[in-house]
Coordinates of C-alpha atoms and ligand atoms in Angstrom, one line a residue:
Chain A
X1 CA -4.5 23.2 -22.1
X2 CA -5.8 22.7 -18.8
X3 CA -3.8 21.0 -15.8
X4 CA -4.6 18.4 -14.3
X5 CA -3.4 19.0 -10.7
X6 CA -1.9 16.1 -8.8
X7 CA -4.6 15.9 -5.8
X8 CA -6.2 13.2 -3.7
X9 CA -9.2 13.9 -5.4
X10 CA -7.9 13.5 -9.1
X11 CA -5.5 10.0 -7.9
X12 CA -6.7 7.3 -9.8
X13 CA -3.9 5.0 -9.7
X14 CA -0.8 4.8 -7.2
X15 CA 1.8 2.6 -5.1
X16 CA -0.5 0.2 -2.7
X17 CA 0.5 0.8 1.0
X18 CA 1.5 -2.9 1.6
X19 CA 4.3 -2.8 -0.8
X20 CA 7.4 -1.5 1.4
X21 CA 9.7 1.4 0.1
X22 CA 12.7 -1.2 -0.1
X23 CA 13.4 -1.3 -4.2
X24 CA 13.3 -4.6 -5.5
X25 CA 16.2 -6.7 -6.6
X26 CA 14.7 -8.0 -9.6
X27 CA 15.5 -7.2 -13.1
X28 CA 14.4 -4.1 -14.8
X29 CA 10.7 -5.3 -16.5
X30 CA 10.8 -8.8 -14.2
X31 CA 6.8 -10.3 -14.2
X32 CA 8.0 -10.9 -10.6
X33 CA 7.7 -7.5 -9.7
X34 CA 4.1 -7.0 -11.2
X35 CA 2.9 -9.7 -9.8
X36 CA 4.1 -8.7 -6.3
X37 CA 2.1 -5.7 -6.7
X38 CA -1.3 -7.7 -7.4
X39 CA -0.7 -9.7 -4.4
X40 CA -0.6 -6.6 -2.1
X41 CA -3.5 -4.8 -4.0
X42 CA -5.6 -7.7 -3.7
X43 CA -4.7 -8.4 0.4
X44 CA -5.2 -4.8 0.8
X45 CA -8.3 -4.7 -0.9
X46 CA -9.7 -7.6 0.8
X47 CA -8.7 -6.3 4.4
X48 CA -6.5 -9.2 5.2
X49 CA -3.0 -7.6 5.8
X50 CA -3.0 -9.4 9.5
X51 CA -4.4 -12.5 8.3
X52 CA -1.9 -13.3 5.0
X53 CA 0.8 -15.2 5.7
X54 CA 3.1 -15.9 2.8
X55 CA 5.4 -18.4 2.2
X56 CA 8.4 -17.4 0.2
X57 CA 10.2 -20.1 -2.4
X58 CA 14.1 -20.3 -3.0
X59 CA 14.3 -18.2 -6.3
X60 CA 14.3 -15.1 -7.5
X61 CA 11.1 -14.7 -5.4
X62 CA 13.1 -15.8 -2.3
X63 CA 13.8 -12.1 -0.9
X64 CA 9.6 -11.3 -1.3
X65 CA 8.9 -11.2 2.2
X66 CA 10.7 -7.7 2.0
X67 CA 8.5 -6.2 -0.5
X68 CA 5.1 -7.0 0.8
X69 CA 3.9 -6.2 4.2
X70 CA 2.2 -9.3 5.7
X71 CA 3.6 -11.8 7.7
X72 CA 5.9 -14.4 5.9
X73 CA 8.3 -17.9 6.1
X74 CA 10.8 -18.6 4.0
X75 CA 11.1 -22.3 3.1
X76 CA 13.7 -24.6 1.9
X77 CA 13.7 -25.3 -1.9
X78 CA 10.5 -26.3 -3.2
X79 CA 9.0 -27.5 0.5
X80 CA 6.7 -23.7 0.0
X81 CA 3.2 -26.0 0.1
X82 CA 4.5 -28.6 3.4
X83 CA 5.2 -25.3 5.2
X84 CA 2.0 -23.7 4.0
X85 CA 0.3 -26.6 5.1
X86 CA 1.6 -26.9 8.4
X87 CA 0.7 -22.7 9.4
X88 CA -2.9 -23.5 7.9
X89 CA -3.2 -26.1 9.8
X90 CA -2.2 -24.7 13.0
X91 CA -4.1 -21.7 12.7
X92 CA -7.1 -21.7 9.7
X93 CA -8.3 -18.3 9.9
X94 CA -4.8 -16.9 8.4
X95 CA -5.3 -16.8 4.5
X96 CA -1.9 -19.2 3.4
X97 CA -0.4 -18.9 0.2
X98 CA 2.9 -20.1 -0.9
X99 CA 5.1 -17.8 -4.2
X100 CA 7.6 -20.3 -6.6
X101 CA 8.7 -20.5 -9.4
X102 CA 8.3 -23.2 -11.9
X103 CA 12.2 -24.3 -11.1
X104 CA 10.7 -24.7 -6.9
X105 CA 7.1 -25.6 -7.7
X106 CA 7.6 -28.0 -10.6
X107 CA 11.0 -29.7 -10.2
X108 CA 12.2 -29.8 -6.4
X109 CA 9.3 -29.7 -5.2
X110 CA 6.8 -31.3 -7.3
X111 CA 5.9 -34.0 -5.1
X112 CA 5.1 -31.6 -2.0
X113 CA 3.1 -29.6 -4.9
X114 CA 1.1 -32.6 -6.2
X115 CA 0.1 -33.8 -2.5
X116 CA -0.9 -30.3 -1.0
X117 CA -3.5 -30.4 -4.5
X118 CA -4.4 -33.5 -3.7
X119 CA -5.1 -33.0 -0.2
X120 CA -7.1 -30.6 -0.7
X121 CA -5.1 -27.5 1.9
X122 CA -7.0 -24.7 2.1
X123 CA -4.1 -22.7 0.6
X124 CA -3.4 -20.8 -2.3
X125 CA -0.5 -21.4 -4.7
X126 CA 0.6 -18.5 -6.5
X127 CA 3.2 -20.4 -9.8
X128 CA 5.6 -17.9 -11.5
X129 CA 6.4 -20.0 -14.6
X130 CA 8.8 -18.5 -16.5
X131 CA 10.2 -21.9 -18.4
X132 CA 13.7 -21.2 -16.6
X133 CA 15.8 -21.1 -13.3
X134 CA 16.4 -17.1 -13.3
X135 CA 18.0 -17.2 -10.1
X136 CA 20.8 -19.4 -10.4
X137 CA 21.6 -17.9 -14.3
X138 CA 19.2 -19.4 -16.5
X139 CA 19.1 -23.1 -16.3
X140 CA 16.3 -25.3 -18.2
X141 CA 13.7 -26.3 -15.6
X142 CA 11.1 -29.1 -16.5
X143 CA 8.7 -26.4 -18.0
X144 CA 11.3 -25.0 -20.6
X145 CA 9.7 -25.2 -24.2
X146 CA 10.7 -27.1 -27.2
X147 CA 13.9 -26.0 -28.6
X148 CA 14.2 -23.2 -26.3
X149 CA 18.0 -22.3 -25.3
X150 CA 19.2 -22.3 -21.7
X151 CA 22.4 -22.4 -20.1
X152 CA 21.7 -26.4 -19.6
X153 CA 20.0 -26.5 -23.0
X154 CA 22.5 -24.2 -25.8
X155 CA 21.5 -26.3 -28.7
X156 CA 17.5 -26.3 -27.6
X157 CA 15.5 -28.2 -25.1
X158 CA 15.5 -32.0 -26.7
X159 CA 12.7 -34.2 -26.2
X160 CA 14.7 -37.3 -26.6
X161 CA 16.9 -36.2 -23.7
X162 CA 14.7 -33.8 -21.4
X163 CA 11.3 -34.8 -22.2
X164 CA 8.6 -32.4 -22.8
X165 CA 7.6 -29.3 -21.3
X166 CA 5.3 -30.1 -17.9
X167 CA 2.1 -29.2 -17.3
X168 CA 1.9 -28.8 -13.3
X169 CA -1.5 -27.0 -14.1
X170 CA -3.1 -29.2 -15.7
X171 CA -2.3 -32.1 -13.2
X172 CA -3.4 -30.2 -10.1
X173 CA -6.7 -29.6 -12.4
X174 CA -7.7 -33.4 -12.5
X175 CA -7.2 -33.7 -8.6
X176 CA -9.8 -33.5 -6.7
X177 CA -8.4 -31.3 -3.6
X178 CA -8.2 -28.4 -6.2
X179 CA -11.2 -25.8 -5.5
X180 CA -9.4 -23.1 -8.6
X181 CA -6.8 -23.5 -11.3
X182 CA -6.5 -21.1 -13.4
X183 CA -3.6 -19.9 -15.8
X184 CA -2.9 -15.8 -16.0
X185 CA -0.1 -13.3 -17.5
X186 CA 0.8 -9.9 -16.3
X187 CA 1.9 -8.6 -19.8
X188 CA -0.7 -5.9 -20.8
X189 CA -3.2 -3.7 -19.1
X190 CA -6.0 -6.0 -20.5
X191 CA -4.3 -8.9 -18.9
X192 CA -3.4 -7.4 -15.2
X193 CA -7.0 -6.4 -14.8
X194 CA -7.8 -10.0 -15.2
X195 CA -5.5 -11.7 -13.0
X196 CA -6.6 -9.3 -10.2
X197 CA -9.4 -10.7 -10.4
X198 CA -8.4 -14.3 -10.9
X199 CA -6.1 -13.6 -7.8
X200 CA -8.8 -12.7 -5.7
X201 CA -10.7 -15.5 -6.4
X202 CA -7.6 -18.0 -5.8
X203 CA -7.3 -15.8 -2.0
X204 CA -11.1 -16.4 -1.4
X205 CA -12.1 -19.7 -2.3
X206 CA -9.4 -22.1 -0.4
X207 CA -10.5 -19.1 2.2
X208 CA -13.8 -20.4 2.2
X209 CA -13.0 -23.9 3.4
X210 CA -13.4 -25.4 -0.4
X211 CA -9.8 -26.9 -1.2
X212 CA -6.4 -25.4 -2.9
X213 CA -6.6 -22.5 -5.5
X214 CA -3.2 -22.5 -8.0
X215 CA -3.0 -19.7 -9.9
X216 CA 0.0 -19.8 -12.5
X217 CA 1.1 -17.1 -13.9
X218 CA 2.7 -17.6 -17.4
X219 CA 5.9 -14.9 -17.0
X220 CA 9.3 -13.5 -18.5
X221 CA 13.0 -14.1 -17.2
X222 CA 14.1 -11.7 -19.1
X223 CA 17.7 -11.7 -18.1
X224 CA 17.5 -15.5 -18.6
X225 CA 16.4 -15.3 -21.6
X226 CA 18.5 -13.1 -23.2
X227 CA 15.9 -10.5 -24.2
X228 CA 14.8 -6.8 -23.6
X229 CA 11.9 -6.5 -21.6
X230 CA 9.5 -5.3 -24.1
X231 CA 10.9 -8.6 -26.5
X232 CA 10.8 -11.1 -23.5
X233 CA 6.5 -9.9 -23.5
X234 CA 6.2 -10.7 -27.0
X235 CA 8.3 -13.5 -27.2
X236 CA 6.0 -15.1 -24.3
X237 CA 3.2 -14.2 -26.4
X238 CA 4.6 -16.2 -29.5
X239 CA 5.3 -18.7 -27.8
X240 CA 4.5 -19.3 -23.8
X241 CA 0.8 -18.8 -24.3
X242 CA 0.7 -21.6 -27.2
X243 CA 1.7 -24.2 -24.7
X244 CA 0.6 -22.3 -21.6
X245 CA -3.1 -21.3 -22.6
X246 CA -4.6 -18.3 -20.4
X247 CA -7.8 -18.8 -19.2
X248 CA -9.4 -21.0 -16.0
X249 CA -8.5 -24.6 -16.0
X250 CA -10.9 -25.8 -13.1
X251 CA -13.6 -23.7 -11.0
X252 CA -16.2 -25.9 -8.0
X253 CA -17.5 -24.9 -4.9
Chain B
X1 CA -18.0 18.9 -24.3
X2 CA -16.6 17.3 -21.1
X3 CA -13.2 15.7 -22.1
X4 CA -10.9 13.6 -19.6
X5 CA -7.6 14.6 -19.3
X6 CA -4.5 12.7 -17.1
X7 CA -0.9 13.3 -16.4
X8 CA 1.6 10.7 -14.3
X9 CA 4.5 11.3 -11.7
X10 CA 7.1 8.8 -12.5
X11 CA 9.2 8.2 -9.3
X12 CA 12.2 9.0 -11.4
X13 CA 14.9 7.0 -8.8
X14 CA 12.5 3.6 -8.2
X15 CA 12.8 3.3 -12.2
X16 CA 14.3 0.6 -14.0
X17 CA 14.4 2.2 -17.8
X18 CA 12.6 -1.4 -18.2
X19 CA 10.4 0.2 -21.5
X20 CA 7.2 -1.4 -20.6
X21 CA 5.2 1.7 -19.7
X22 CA 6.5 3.0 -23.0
X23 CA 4.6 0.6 -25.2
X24 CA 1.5 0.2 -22.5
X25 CA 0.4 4.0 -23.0
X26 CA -2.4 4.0 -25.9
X27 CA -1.4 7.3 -26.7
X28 CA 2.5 7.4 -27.1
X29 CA 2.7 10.3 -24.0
X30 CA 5.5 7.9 -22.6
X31 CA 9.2 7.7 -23.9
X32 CA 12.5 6.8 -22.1
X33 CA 14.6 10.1 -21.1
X34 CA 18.3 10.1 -22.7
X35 CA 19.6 11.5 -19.4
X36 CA 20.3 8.5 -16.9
X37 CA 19.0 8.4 -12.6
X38 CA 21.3 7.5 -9.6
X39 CA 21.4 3.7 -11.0
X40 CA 22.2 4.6 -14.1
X41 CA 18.9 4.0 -16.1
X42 CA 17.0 5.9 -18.6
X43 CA 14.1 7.2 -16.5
X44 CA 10.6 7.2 -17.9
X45 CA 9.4 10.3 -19.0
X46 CA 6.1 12.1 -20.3
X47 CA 7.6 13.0 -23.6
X48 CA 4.0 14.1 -25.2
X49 CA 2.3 15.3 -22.1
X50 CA -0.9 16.8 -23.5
X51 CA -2.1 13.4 -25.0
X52 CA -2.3 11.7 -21.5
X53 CA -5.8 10.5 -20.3
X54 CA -5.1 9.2 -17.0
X55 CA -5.9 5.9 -18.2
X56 CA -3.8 4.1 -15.8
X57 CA -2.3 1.7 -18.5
X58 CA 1.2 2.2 -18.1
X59 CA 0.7 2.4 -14.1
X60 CA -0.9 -1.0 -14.2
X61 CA 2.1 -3.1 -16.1
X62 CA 5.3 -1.2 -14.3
X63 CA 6.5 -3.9 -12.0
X64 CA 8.3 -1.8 -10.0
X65 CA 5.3 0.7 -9.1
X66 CA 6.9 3.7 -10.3
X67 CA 3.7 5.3 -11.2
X68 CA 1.0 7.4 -10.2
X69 CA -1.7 8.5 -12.3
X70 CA -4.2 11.3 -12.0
X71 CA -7.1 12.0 -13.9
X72 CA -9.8 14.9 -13.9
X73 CA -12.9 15.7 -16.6
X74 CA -12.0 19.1 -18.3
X75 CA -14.8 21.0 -19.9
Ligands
TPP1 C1 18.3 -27.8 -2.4 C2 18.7 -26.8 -3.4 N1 18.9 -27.2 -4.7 C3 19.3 -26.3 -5.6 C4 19.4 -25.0 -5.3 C5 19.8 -24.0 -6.4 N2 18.7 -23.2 -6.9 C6 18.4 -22.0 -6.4 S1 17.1 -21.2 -7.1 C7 16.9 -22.6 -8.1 C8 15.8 -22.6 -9.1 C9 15.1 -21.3 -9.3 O1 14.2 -21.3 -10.4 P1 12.7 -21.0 -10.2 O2 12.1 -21.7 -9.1 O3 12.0 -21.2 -11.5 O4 12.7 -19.4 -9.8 P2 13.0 -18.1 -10.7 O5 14.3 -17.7 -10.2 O6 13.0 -18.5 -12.2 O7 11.9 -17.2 -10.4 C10 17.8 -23.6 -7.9 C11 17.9 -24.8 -8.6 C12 19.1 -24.6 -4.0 N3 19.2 -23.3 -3.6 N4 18.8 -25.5 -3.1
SF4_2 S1 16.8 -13.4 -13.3 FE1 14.8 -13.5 -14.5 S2 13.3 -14.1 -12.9 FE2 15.1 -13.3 -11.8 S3 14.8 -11.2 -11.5 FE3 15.9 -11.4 -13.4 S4 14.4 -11.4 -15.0 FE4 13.3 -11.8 -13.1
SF4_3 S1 7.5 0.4 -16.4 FE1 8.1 1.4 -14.5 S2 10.2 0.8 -14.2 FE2 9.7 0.3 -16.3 S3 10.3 2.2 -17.5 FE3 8.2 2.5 -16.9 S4 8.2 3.5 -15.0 FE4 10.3 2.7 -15.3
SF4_4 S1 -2.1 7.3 -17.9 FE1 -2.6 6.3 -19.9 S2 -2.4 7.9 -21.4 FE2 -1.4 8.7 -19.5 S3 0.8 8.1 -19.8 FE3 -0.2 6.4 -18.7 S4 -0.9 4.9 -20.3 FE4 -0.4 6.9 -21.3
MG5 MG1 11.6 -19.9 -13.0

């Protein structure tokens, strides 16, 4: 059988420079982590590693800004898109984009979410919506599912008490500050290779002066939800994507 | 006839035993070692080394960007 030797010439596939050697705190098979590595290809790729400025959420994604090497602010809980829109404002050739989870983008904060869409900032949004608050051990959030079990929820989420799951998506969507929504998933090959390239086009357009790009990505909390890895992606399958759809919500110029 | 053959370095320490890789590969080269690394986890491993096509696949899903993947057309 012939070797394949390991040379610069036969590399197909390896570690992008901008993610730092620091190992991540995350939890083996966290969608965080894949989706950290995304963001850095796609900067990289793009040739904006000294124009990216990041704002980092409270969350499991709060520690981000030592994983990827641009320049970053942390924020306070679910303020990610008033921050963002003060640096873009003060200095619009930096590409701004804010990282939260649904428990910082959809509860907190909602109301600075709604108003950066409907402003129309000319910053990006990257959602991690994993239906849960995985940092603080697995609390419902407002986009927990049906019946699902949390810490908060241990006989199932209950419409008549918590009301239904919320579609933070689909609101920015109908506003008209929104250039890009689309809704993405980092569970297969197939699936990374598309939200690359969904992510790239959230990073461009606001980039181009045409409004606020959300991408969400519909993840796992694996920890929080009590599942290996490998059954936290197929449980999202069965059940996330039904009331998350993949796919692109809302694309103008 | 020209065939295209891979094989992966797993960065044995950065991995989280997380099993995605596993089921990503196409071609069942990947398995989970029973010895353990520094943290304690069961390292990802070419188990079936000659089936690899250096397709990327299980590079592309590992969120912890343990793996590189090389690739080269054998005749
Ligand atoms: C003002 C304030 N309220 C509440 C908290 C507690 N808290 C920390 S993280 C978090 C929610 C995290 O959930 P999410 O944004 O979905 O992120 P994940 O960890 O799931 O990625 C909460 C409520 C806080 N740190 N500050
Ligand atoms: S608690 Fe959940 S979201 Fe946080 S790192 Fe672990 S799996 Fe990921
Ligand atoms: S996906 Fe990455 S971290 Fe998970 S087992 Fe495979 S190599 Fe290890
Ligand atoms: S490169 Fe493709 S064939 Fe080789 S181990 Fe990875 S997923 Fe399997
Ligand atoms: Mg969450």
């Amino acid at each position: 059988m012939a070797e394949v030797e390991k040379t610069k010439e036969n590399l197909v596939y390896a570690k992008n420079r901008l993610l730092t050697d620091v190992v991540m705190h995350y939890c083996p098979g966290c969608s965080h982590g894949t989706i950290h590595k995304l963001i850095a290809e796609v900067i990289d790729e793009m040739g904006m590693e000294e124009k990216a400025v990041g704002i980092s959420p409270v969350g499991c994604g709060v520690l981000a800004y030592n994983y990827i090497d641009c320049d970053w602010a942390e924020s306070a809980h679910g303020r990610a898109c008033a921050v963002a829109t003060g640096i873009k404002r003060m200095a619009p050739d930096k590409m701004v984009f804010t990282y939260q989870g649904d428990g910082d983008l959809a509860a907190i904060g909602t109301g600075e979410t709604i108003h950066a869409c409907n402003r129309g900032e000319n910053i990006t949004i990257i959602y991690i919506n994993n239906a849960i608050y995985g940092m603080t051990g697995g609390q419902m959030s407002p986009t927990t599912l049906v019946g699902m079990r949390t810490a908060t929820t241990p006989q199932g989420r209950d419409i008549n008490l918590h009301g239904y799951p919320f579609k933070i998506s689909e609101i920015a969507a109908m506003l008209d500050g929104t250039c890009y929504v689309t809704r993405q998933a980092v569970n297969t090959p197939a699936n990374v290779r598309k939200a690359k390239k969904a992510l790239r086009k959230a990073f461009e357009k606001p980039m181009k002066g045409q409004g606020l790009a959300l991408i969400e990505f519909v993840s796992t909390c694996n920890s929080g939800w009590k599942m290996s890895p490998v059954a936290a992606n197929q449980w999202m399958e069965e059940n996330m994507f039904p009331e998350y759809p993949l796919g692109d919500l809302k694309e103008r110029d | 006839m020209a065939k295209v053959k891979g094989t992966i370095e797993v960065d044995r320490e950065r991995c989280k035993g997380c099993d995605v890789c596993v089921v990503a590969c196409p071609f069942k080269v990947l398995s989970l070692a029973p010895k353990v690394n520094g943290k304690g986890y069961h390292y990802s491993f070419m188990a079936n080394p000659d089936a690899c096509t250096g397709c990327a696949s299980c590079a592309l899903v590992c969120p912890d960007s343990c793996i590189t993947v090389y690739r080269k057309v054998v005749e």
